[in-house]
Coordinates of C-alpha atoms in Angstrom, one line a residue:
M1 CA -8.6 -1.1 -13.4
A2 CA -10.7 0.5 -10.8
E3 CA -8.9 1.9 -7.5
N4 CA -7.9 -0.5 -4.8
I5 CA -10.7 -1.1 -2.5
I6 CA -9.9 -1.4 1.2
Y7 CA -12.5 -2.1 3.7
N8 CA -12.0 -2.0 7.7
Y9 CA -15.3 -1.6 9.5
G10 CA -17.2 -4.9 9.1
A11 CA -19.2 -6.9 6.5
P12 CA -20.7 -5.0 3.7
K13 CA -24.3 -5.9 3.1
Y14 CA -25.8 -7.5 -0.1
N15 CA -29.3 -8.2 -1.1
I16 CA -29.1 -11.9 -2.0
E17 CA -31.7 -13.4 -4.2
L18 CA -32.1 -17.0 -5.1
L19 CA -34.4 -17.9 -8.0
V20 CA -35.6 -21.0 -9.2
G21 CA -37.5 -22.0 -12.4
N22 CA -38.0 -24.9 -14.9
R23 CA -35.9 -23.9 -17.9
A24 CA -38.8 -24.2 -20.5
E25 CA -40.8 -21.8 -18.5
S26 CA -40.5 -18.0 -18.2
K27 CA -41.7 -17.8 -14.5
E28 CA -39.3 -17.9 -11.8
H29 CA -39.7 -18.8 -8.0
D30 CA -38.3 -16.8 -5.5
L31 CA -36.6 -18.7 -2.5
S32 CA -34.7 -16.1 -1.0
Q33 CA -36.7 -15.8 2.1
S34 CA -36.9 -19.7 2.4
V35 CA -33.2 -20.6 2.1
K36 CA -31.2 -21.3 5.0
K37 CA -27.7 -22.0 3.5
I38 CA -25.8 -21.1 0.3
S39 CA -22.4 -22.2 -0.8
W40 CA -21.0 -20.7 -4.3
E41 CA -17.8 -22.1 -5.5
T42 CA -15.9 -21.1 -8.5
K43 CA -12.3 -22.7 -9.7
R44 CA -9.6 -21.3 -11.9
V45 CA -9.3 -24.9 -13.8
G46 CA -10.8 -28.3 -13.4
G47 CA -14.5 -27.6 -13.7
G48 CA -17.5 -24.9 -13.7
A49 CA -19.2 -23.3 -10.6
K50 CA -21.0 -25.3 -8.2
L51 CA -24.0 -23.9 -6.1
K52 CA -25.4 -25.8 -3.0
F53 CA -28.5 -24.3 -1.0
S54 CA -30.7 -25.9 1.9
L55 CA -34.2 -25.0 3.2
L56 CA -37.0 -26.5 4.8
K57 CA -39.8 -28.0 2.6
T58 CA -42.9 -26.1 2.8
E59 CA -46.3 -26.5 1.2
G60 CA -46.6 -25.6 -2.3
M61 CA -42.7 -25.6 -3.0
G62 CA -41.5 -27.7 -5.6
F63 CA -38.2 -27.9 -7.7
W64 CA -36.8 -30.7 -9.5
E65 CA -33.7 -31.9 -11.4
G66 CA -33.1 -30.0 -14.5
D67 CA -34.6 -26.9 -13.3
M68 CA -32.7 -23.4 -13.7
V69 CA -31.3 -21.7 -10.6
K70 CA -30.1 -17.9 -10.4
L71 CA -28.1 -16.4 -7.8
L72 CA -28.0 -12.6 -7.5
A73 CA -26.3 -10.0 -5.4
D74 CA -27.9 -6.5 -5.3
G75 CA -29.6 -7.4 -8.6
K76 CA -26.2 -8.7 -10.3
V77 CA -26.3 -12.1 -11.7
L78 CA -23.4 -14.2 -9.9
F79 CA -24.4 -17.7 -10.9
V80 CA -26.9 -19.4 -13.4
G81 CA -26.9 -23.3 -13.5
Y82 CA -29.1 -26.3 -13.2
I83 CA -30.2 -28.6 -10.3
F84 CA -28.2 -31.7 -10.6
E85 CA -28.9 -33.4 -7.4
K86 CA -31.6 -33.3 -4.5
T87 CA -31.1 -34.5 -1.0
K88 CA -34.0 -34.7 1.8
N89 CA -33.3 -35.6 5.4
D90 CA -35.5 -36.8 8.3
K91 CA -35.9 -33.3 9.2
E92 CA -37.6 -32.3 6.0
E93 CA -34.4 -30.5 5.1
I94 CA -34.0 -30.3 1.4
T95 CA -30.6 -29.8 -0.3
A96 CA -29.8 -29.0 -3.8
I97 CA -26.5 -29.1 -5.8
C98 CA -26.3 -27.1 -9.1
F99 CA -23.6 -26.8 -11.8
D100 CA -23.2 -24.3 -14.6
Q101 CA -22.8 -24.9 -18.2
L102 CA -19.3 -26.2 -17.8
R103 CA -20.8 -29.4 -16.2
Y104 CA -22.2 -30.6 -19.7
L105 CA -18.6 -30.2 -21.0
K106 CA -17.5 -33.3 -19.1
A107 CA -19.2 -35.3 -21.7
R108 CA -16.4 -37.6 -23.6
Q109 CA -16.4 -37.0 -27.4
S110 CA -13.7 -37.4 -30.3
Y111 CA -12.7 -34.6 -32.1
N112 CA -10.0 -33.6 -34.9
F113 CA -9.5 -30.1 -34.9
T114 CA -7.3 -28.3 -37.7
G115 CA -6.6 -24.7 -37.9
L116 CA -8.9 -23.3 -35.3
S117 CA -7.9 -21.1 -32.5
A118 CA -8.9 -21.9 -28.7
D119 CA -12.2 -19.4 -29.1
G120 CA -13.1 -21.3 -32.3
I121 CA -12.8 -24.7 -30.7
I122 CA -14.9 -23.4 -27.9
R123 CA -17.6 -22.2 -30.2
K124 CA -17.4 -25.4 -32.1
I125 CA -18.0 -27.6 -29.2
S126 CA -20.6 -25.2 -27.5
A127 CA -22.8 -25.5 -30.9
D128 CA -22.6 -29.3 -30.7
F129 CA -23.9 -29.3 -27.0
G130 CA -26.2 -26.6 -27.4
L131 CA -24.5 -24.3 -24.9
R132 CA -24.7 -20.4 -25.0
C133 CA -21.6 -18.4 -25.5
G134 CA -21.0 -15.0 -24.5
D135 CA -17.8 -12.8 -24.9
L136 CA -14.8 -14.9 -26.0
D137 CA -11.5 -13.2 -26.4
G138 CA -9.8 -13.9 -29.8
T139 CA -6.5 -15.5 -28.9
G140 CA -4.9 -14.6 -32.2
Y141 CA -3.3 -18.0 -32.4
V142 CA -4.3 -20.8 -34.9
I143 CA -3.6 -24.2 -33.5
P144 CA -2.3 -26.5 -36.2
S145 CA -3.8 -29.6 -35.1
L146 CA -5.6 -30.7 -31.8
I147 CA -6.9 -34.5 -31.7
M148 CA -9.0 -35.6 -28.9
D149 CA -9.9 -39.2 -28.9
N150 CA -12.5 -40.3 -26.0
Q151 CA -11.7 -37.2 -23.8
T152 CA -13.7 -34.8 -22.1
C153 CA -14.8 -31.5 -23.9
L154 CA -13.3 -29.7 -21.2
D155 CA -9.8 -31.5 -21.5
A156 CA -10.1 -30.7 -25.2
I157 CA -10.7 -26.6 -24.3
Y158 CA -8.0 -27.0 -21.6
S159 CA -5.5 -28.6 -24.0
A160 CA -6.3 -25.8 -26.6
L161 CA -5.5 -23.1 -23.9
I162 CA -2.3 -24.9 -22.9
A163 CA -1.2 -24.9 -26.4
T164 CA -2.0 -21.4 -26.9
A165 CA -0.2 -20.4 -23.7
K166 CA 3.0 -22.2 -24.9
A167 CA 3.0 -20.6 -28.3
T168 CA 2.1 -17.1 -27.3
G169 CA 2.9 -16.7 -23.7
R170 CA -0.5 -15.6 -22.9
S171 CA -3.0 -17.4 -20.4
Y172 CA -6.8 -17.3 -20.7
Y173 CA -9.5 -18.1 -18.1
F174 CA -12.6 -20.1 -19.2
Y175 CA -15.8 -20.0 -17.5
D176 CA -19.4 -19.4 -17.2
S177 CA -20.6 -15.9 -16.3
G178 CA -24.3 -15.4 -15.9
G179 CA -25.2 -18.4 -17.9
Y180 CA -22.9 -17.7 -20.8
L181 CA -19.7 -19.3 -21.5
R182 CA -16.6 -16.7 -21.7
L183 CA -13.0 -16.7 -22.4
T184 CA -10.9 -13.9 -21.0
A185 CA -7.4 -12.9 -21.1
A186 CA -5.7 -13.5 -17.3
T187 CA -4.3 -10.1 -17.8
A188 CA -7.9 -8.5 -17.4
L189 CA -8.9 -10.4 -14.5
V190 CA -7.3 -8.3 -11.8
S191 CA -9.6 -7.5 -8.9
P192 CA -9.5 -4.1 -7.4
Y193 CA -9.7 -5.3 -3.7
I194 CA -6.6 -5.7 -1.2
L195 CA -7.0 -8.6 1.3
G196 CA -4.7 -8.8 4.1
D197 CA -4.2 -7.8 7.9
E198 CA -6.7 -4.8 7.9
S199 CA -8.7 -5.2 4.8
F200 CA -11.8 -8.0 4.7
T201 CA -9.3 -10.9 5.9
R202 CA -10.2 -12.6 9.3
G203 CA -7.8 -15.2 9.2
Y204 CA -5.1 -17.3 7.3
S205 CA -3.5 -20.4 7.0
Y206 CA -0.4 -21.4 5.2
V207 CA 0.7 -24.9 4.3
T208 CA 4.1 -26.1 2.9
S209 CA 4.4 -29.8 1.9
I210 CA 6.1 -32.4 -0.2
N211 CA 3.5 -35.0 0.3
E212 CA 1.5 -34.7 -2.7
G213 CA 2.8 -33.6 -6.6
V214 CA 6.2 -33.2 -5.5
Y215 CA 8.8 -35.0 -7.4
N216 CA 12.7 -34.7 -7.5
Y217 CA 13.5 -37.9 -9.8
I218 CA 11.4 -38.0 -13.1
K219 CA 11.6 -41.5 -14.9
L220 CA 9.9 -41.7 -18.3
V221 CA 9.9 -45.2 -19.8
R222 CA 9.4 -45.9 -23.6
P223 CA 8.5 -49.6 -24.2
N224 CA 11.1 -51.0 -27.0
D225 CA 9.0 -54.0 -28.6
M226 CA 12.0 -54.7 -30.7
T227 CA 14.2 -55.5 -27.6
G228 CA 11.4 -56.5 -25.3
S229 CA 12.5 -54.0 -22.6
G230 CA 12.0 -50.2 -21.6
D231 CA 14.3 -47.3 -22.5
A232 CA 14.4 -45.2 -19.5
Y233 CA 15.0 -41.5 -19.3
V234 CA 15.6 -39.8 -15.9
A235 CA 16.0 -36.4 -14.7
K236 CA 16.8 -35.8 -11.2
S237 CA 17.8 -33.0 -8.7
P238 CA 20.8 -34.6 -6.3
A239 CA 20.3 -31.6 -3.8
S240 CA 16.6 -32.1 -3.3
I241 CA 17.0 -35.8 -3.2
N242 CA 19.6 -35.3 -0.5
K243 CA 17.1 -33.0 1.5
W244 CA 13.9 -34.7 1.1
G245 CA 14.6 -38.2 0.1
M246 CA 14.0 -39.8 -3.3
L247 CA 10.4 -38.8 -4.5
Q248 CA 10.0 -40.6 -7.9
H249 CA 7.5 -39.8 -10.6
Y250 CA 7.2 -42.8 -13.1
E251 CA 5.3 -43.0 -16.3
R252 CA 5.4 -45.1 -19.4
V253 CA 5.3 -42.9 -22.6
D254 CA 4.2 -43.6 -26.3
M255 CA 6.7 -45.5 -28.1
D256 CA 6.6 -43.4 -31.0
L257 CA 8.3 -40.5 -29.3
N258 CA 11.9 -39.9 -29.9
E259 CA 14.8 -39.6 -27.5
A260 CA 14.9 -35.9 -27.9
E261 CA 11.0 -35.7 -27.2
I262 CA 11.3 -37.9 -24.1
R263 CA 14.3 -36.1 -22.5
E264 CA 12.7 -32.7 -23.0
M265 CA 9.5 -34.2 -21.2
T266 CA 11.7 -35.4 -18.2
K267 CA 13.3 -32.0 -17.9
T268 CA 9.9 -30.1 -18.2
L269 CA 8.4 -32.2 -15.5
L270 CA 11.3 -31.8 -13.1
L271 CA 11.4 -28.0 -13.4
K272 CA 7.6 -28.2 -12.7
D273 CA 7.5 -30.7 -9.9
N274 CA 10.6 -30.3 -8.0
R275 CA 9.4 -27.6 -5.6
L276 CA 7.8 -27.2 -2.1
Q277 CA 4.0 -27.0 -2.5
R278 CA 3.1 -23.9 -1.0
N279 CA -0.8 -23.2 -0.3
L280 CA -2.4 -20.2 1.2
T281 CA -6.2 -19.8 2.4
L282 CA -7.7 -16.8 3.5
H283 CA -10.8 -16.5 5.4
C284 CA -12.7 -13.1 4.6
L285 CA -15.6 -10.9 4.6
G286 CA -17.8 -11.8 1.6
I287 CA -17.1 -10.1 -1.6
P288 CA -19.5 -11.2 -4.4
Q289 CA -17.1 -9.8 -7.1
I290 CA -14.2 -12.3 -6.3
R291 CA -14.2 -15.7 -7.9
G292 CA -11.6 -18.3 -9.0
G293 CA -9.4 -17.1 -11.8
Q294 CA -8.7 -13.5 -10.7
S295 CA -5.7 -12.1 -9.5
V296 CA -5.8 -10.3 -6.0
K297 CA -3.5 -8.1 -4.1
I298 CA -2.4 -9.6 -0.7
Q299 CA -1.0 -7.8 2.1
I300 CA -0.2 -9.9 5.2
A301 CA 2.8 -8.7 7.1
K302 CA 3.5 -11.7 9.3
M303 CA 4.0 -14.0 6.2
G304 CA 7.3 -11.9 4.9
D305 CA 7.8 -11.9 1.2
I306 CA 5.2 -14.8 0.5
A307 CA 2.2 -12.2 0.6
A308 CA 3.7 -9.0 1.8
D309 CA 2.5 -7.0 -1.2
N310 CA 1.8 -9.5 -3.9
F311 CA -1.0 -10.3 -6.4
L312 CA -2.0 -13.9 -6.3
T313 CA -4.3 -16.0 -8.6
V314 CA -7.5 -17.4 -6.7
E315 CA -7.4 -21.2 -7.3
N316 CA -10.8 -21.6 -5.6
A317 CA -13.3 -19.1 -4.2
V318 CA -16.0 -20.5 -1.9
H319 CA -18.7 -18.0 -0.8
N320 CA -21.0 -18.9 2.2
W321 CA -24.3 -17.3 3.1
D322 CA -26.1 -18.7 6.4
E323 CA -27.2 -17.4 9.7
N324 CA -24.0 -16.0 10.6
G325 CA -23.6 -13.7 7.7
Y326 CA -21.6 -13.8 4.5
T327 CA -18.0 -15.0 4.1
M328 CA -15.8 -16.5 1.8
D329 CA -12.7 -18.6 1.8
L330 CA -10.1 -18.0 -0.8
F331 CA -7.4 -20.8 -1.9
F332 CA -4.1 -19.8 -3.5
T333 CA -1.2 -21.5 -4.8
V334 CA 2.1 -19.6 -4.1
F335 CA 5.1 -19.6 -6.2
R336 CA 8.3 -18.5 -5.5
E337 CA 11.1 -18.0 -8.3
A338 CA 13.8 -19.4 -6.1
D339 CA 12.0 -22.7 -6.1
T340 CA 12.9 -23.0 -9.9
D341 CA 16.5 -22.4 -9.5
F342 CA 18.4 -25.7 -9.0
A343 CA 20.8 -28.0 -10.7
Y344 CA 19.8 -31.2 -12.2
E345 CA 21.2 -34.2 -14.0
M346 CA 20.1 -36.2 -16.8
S347 CA 20.5 -40.0 -17.8
G348 CA 19.2 -42.9 -19.7
F349 CA 19.4 -46.4 -19.7
S350 CA 17.5 -49.8 -20.6
E351 CA 15.4 -51.8 -17.8
Y352 CA 13.0 -54.6 -17.8
I353 CA 9.4 -54.0 -18.2
D354 CA 6.8 -56.4 -19.8
V355 CA 6.7 -55.7 -23.4
V356 CA 5.3 -57.8 -26.2
K357 CA 7.7 -57.8 -29.2
K358 CA 5.9 -56.7 -32.3
E359 CA 6.5 -57.5 -36.1
P360 CA 9.6 -56.1 -37.7
K361 CA 9.3 -52.4 -38.7
A362 CA 10.3 -52.6 -42.2
I363 CA 9.3 -55.6 -44.4
R364 CA 9.4 -56.4 -48.1
V365 CA 6.3 -58.4 -49.2
K366 CA 7.1 -61.4 -51.2
K367 CA 4.4 -62.4 -53.7
K368 CA 3.3 -66.0 -53.1
K369 CA 3.0 -68.4 -56.0
P370 CA -0.2 -69.1 -56.9
S371 CA -1.6 -72.6 -55.7
K372 CA -2.5 -75.0 -58.6
G373 CA -5.7 -74.3 -60.4
H374 CA -5.4 -70.7 -58.9
K375 CA -5.0 -67.5 -61.0
D376 CA -3.8 -64.2 -59.4
G377 CA -6.7 -62.0 -59.0
D378 CA -9.3 -65.0 -58.8
S379 CA -12.5 -63.3 -56.9
D380 CA -13.1 -66.8 -55.4
S381 CA -9.6 -66.9 -53.7
K382 CA -9.5 -67.0 -49.9
S383 CA -6.0 -66.5 -49.6
Y384 CA -4.5 -63.2 -47.8
N385 CA -2.1 -60.6 -48.8
Y386 CA -0.6 -57.7 -47.0
P387 CA -2.4 -54.1 -47.8
F388 CA 0.7 -52.7 -49.2
H389 CA 2.4 -54.4 -52.2
G390 CA 5.8 -52.5 -51.5
N391 CA 8.1 -51.8 -48.5
Y392 CA 5.9 -50.7 -45.4
R393 CA 6.4 -50.5 -41.6
V394 CA 4.2 -51.5 -38.8
S395 CA 3.9 -48.1 -36.7
T396 CA 1.4 -49.4 -33.9
V397 CA 0.7 -53.0 -33.2
F398 CA -2.7 -54.8 -32.6
G399 CA -3.8 -54.9 -28.7
K400 CA -1.6 -52.2 -27.6
K401 CA -3.1 -50.6 -24.5
G402 CA -3.8 -47.0 -23.9
R403 CA -6.1 -44.0 -23.3
S404 CA -5.8 -42.9 -26.9
W405 CA -8.5 -45.4 -28.1
S406 CA -12.3 -45.5 -26.7
C407 CA -12.2 -49.2 -25.9
G408 CA -8.7 -49.0 -24.2
W409 CA -6.5 -50.9 -26.6
H410 CA -5.6 -50.7 -30.1
T411 CA -8.2 -52.6 -32.3
G412 CA -6.1 -53.1 -35.5
T413 CA -2.7 -52.9 -37.0
D414 CA -1.3 -49.4 -38.1
Y415 CA 1.0 -49.4 -41.3
V416 CA 2.9 -47.0 -43.2
G417 CA 3.7 -47.2 -46.7
I418 CA 7.2 -46.5 -47.5
N419 CA 7.7 -46.4 -51.4
S420 CA 4.1 -46.4 -52.2
K421 CA 1.0 -45.0 -50.4
D422 CA -1.6 -47.5 -52.3
V423 CA -3.7 -49.8 -50.3
Y424 CA -4.9 -52.9 -51.5
A425 CA -7.5 -55.6 -50.2
I426 CA -6.1 -58.2 -48.1
C427 CA -8.5 -60.7 -49.5
S428 CA -11.0 -61.3 -52.3
G429 CA -14.6 -60.0 -51.5
R430 CA -17.2 -57.6 -52.1
V431 CA -17.0 -53.8 -50.8
S432 CA -19.9 -53.2 -48.3
F433 CA -19.0 -49.8 -47.4
A434 CA -17.0 -47.0 -49.0
G435 CA -17.2 -43.4 -47.5
T436 CA -16.6 -41.7 -44.2
K437 CA -17.0 -42.8 -40.7
S438 CA -16.6 -40.3 -37.7
S439 CA -13.1 -41.1 -36.1
Y440 CA -12.2 -43.4 -39.0
G441 CA -12.4 -40.7 -41.6
K442 CA -12.6 -42.1 -45.2
C443 CA -12.6 -45.8 -45.0
V444 CA -13.5 -49.2 -46.9
I445 CA -15.0 -52.2 -45.5
V446 CA -14.8 -55.5 -47.4
D447 CA -16.7 -58.5 -47.0
H448 CA -14.3 -61.4 -47.6
V449 CA -15.4 -64.6 -49.5
D450 CA -14.2 -66.6 -46.3
G451 CA -16.9 -64.9 -44.2
Y452 CA -14.4 -62.3 -42.7
V453 CA -14.5 -58.6 -42.7
S454 CA -11.8 -56.0 -43.2
L455 CA -11.8 -52.3 -42.6
Y456 CA -9.3 -49.8 -44.0
A457 CA -9.5 -46.5 -42.1
H458 CA -7.8 -42.9 -42.3
L459 CA -7.3 -43.1 -46.3
S460 CA -6.8 -39.9 -48.0
S461 CA -8.7 -41.0 -51.0
L462 CA -11.3 -44.0 -52.1
S463 CA -10.8 -45.9 -55.4
V464 CA -13.7 -48.3 -54.8
K465 CA -17.7 -48.0 -54.5
R466 CA -19.9 -49.9 -52.5
G467 CA -20.9 -53.2 -54.1
Q468 CA -17.8 -53.5 -56.1
S469 CA -16.0 -57.1 -56.2
V470 CA -12.4 -56.9 -55.2
T471 CA -9.2 -59.2 -55.1
T472 CA -5.8 -58.6 -53.4
S473 CA -4.7 -57.0 -56.7
T474 CA -7.7 -54.3 -56.2
R475 CA -6.5 -50.8 -55.0
L476 CA -8.9 -49.4 -52.3
G477 CA -7.4 -46.1 -51.8
K478 CA -4.4 -44.2 -50.7
E479 CA -3.1 -44.2 -47.2
G480 CA -3.9 -40.8 -45.1
Q481 CA -4.6 -39.4 -41.8
T482 CA -8.5 -38.4 -42.2
G483 CA -10.4 -38.7 -39.2
N484 CA -8.8 -39.0 -35.8
A485 CA -5.5 -39.6 -37.0
R486 CA -2.0 -38.6 -35.9
G487 CA 0.2 -38.5 -39.0
S488 CA -0.3 -40.4 -42.1
H489 CA -1.1 -44.4 -41.8
L490 CA -3.4 -47.0 -42.6
H491 CA -5.5 -48.5 -39.7
L492 CA -6.4 -52.0 -40.5
E493 CA -9.1 -54.2 -38.6
L494 CA -10.1 -57.8 -39.1
H495 CA -13.7 -58.9 -37.9
K496 CA -15.4 -62.1 -38.1
S497 CA -18.8 -62.5 -39.8
V498 CA -19.9 -58.6 -39.2
Y499 CA -18.0 -55.5 -38.4
K500 CA -18.3 -55.1 -34.5
Y501 CA -16.3 -52.3 -32.3
P502 CA -14.5 -53.6 -30.6
P503 CA -13.7 -56.8 -32.5
N504 CA -15.0 -59.9 -30.7
P505 CA -13.2 -62.3 -30.9
R506 CA -10.0 -60.1 -30.9
I507 CA -8.0 -61.0 -34.3
N508 CA -4.5 -59.7 -35.0
P509 CA -4.8 -58.7 -39.0
H510 CA -1.0 -58.8 -39.2
V511 CA -0.7 -62.2 -37.8
Y512 CA -3.6 -63.5 -39.5
I513 CA -2.5 -62.3 -42.9
D514 CA 0.9 -64.0 -42.3
T515 CA -0.7 -67.2 -41.6
H516 CA -3.1 -67.4 -44.4
K517 CA -1.3 -66.3 -47.2

């Protein structure tokens, strides 16, 4: 790290350049003399850099949405991005808003990553979206599995970094630098500058609050579809409640989570959120080298031990150039170790919530006696049977709501075979598809003799081919976890006439089988 830099005699001078050009062209237009205001913002997490500039419209000047924009200070690139929005007012003033490459990672996608590190995941996503990668620090940690269903690519990357931090204790900063995506260890992002009473800082504000994001009573509720109520788990801080009143965080969790997992979640949330929010804002002379994600040494004597001689991480950095010169505002979250030292209590109980009871979790299939004139295995039979011919359980019911599914609800019934993983056709018909489909993984689609269509997803192997006739005695394949699947299971959907996602009309496969055997 370079020596600490202290500056006491006024604002340093920088040669600022603003260049705009069509990304398909090599020619750039210099707007440096025309621009009136420039604002450049970087964040530690939550999105990429944002650039906003304003100027008066002049003859021959033209730039459009999608054009590339570069901001430089003394010849060094600070920002490379693209125009996403333009505004013109009655005074002929044009304002453009630009974002760097991370803006394209707000696209939603479904991924099933297995055996990749965070840097490997970034390379994969970047290649899919045609983004440029620069130096990516190798994290050295392979994430066993990361499934992202209908979530933004940026969320997938942040989830990978959180998993890495939990496993290794090392944090990384993901950002765009000069038009290239980079991943850097947080320990390497230490600024040499000191900010304080006699160094760069012109003023500050310090806010303490319990208004947003502070909770001393955490309640997580797991729907229990067997009892029709909710299993509630609570972690609370009596001393904090006595001091601030009860500030409750309430959340419904996945019914597949066990008691130990939920109790650990409540404890973790309480330790994270039961503390005073402390936010520091510094108003400073501009320093182009400082950006969100960096650690900066703070020396403000009036603040005592909060920022007397501490390194704080920049959450947001906003740099402004206008007729008054160059300034920057830096935003910090301040943590005190004493804030996390408190006693807590945990408890559990049942309470009413609106839960639809589901089918029993373990069922033994009883073979139906053949009807008169019908032989078992008859390809013309319109009778139904369950997809497992032995013991099984229903792991996720049809219609369950949640963000895990792209349409917001579970479009089928999930089964887990107990003594056998063999999957059978639920009705006679003909195989119209046998192969792989994105999030479904290996799957089979059967067109029934009665006009309905069934889909069997996440199979580990296939035993039929397209065009093959099947009956309820035909094995289609084996239950698995291919595609976007968490754990081995069969996802079964039932459609009317043709396959359509999501099913319309909605048909509960388990109920339909039960009433058409």
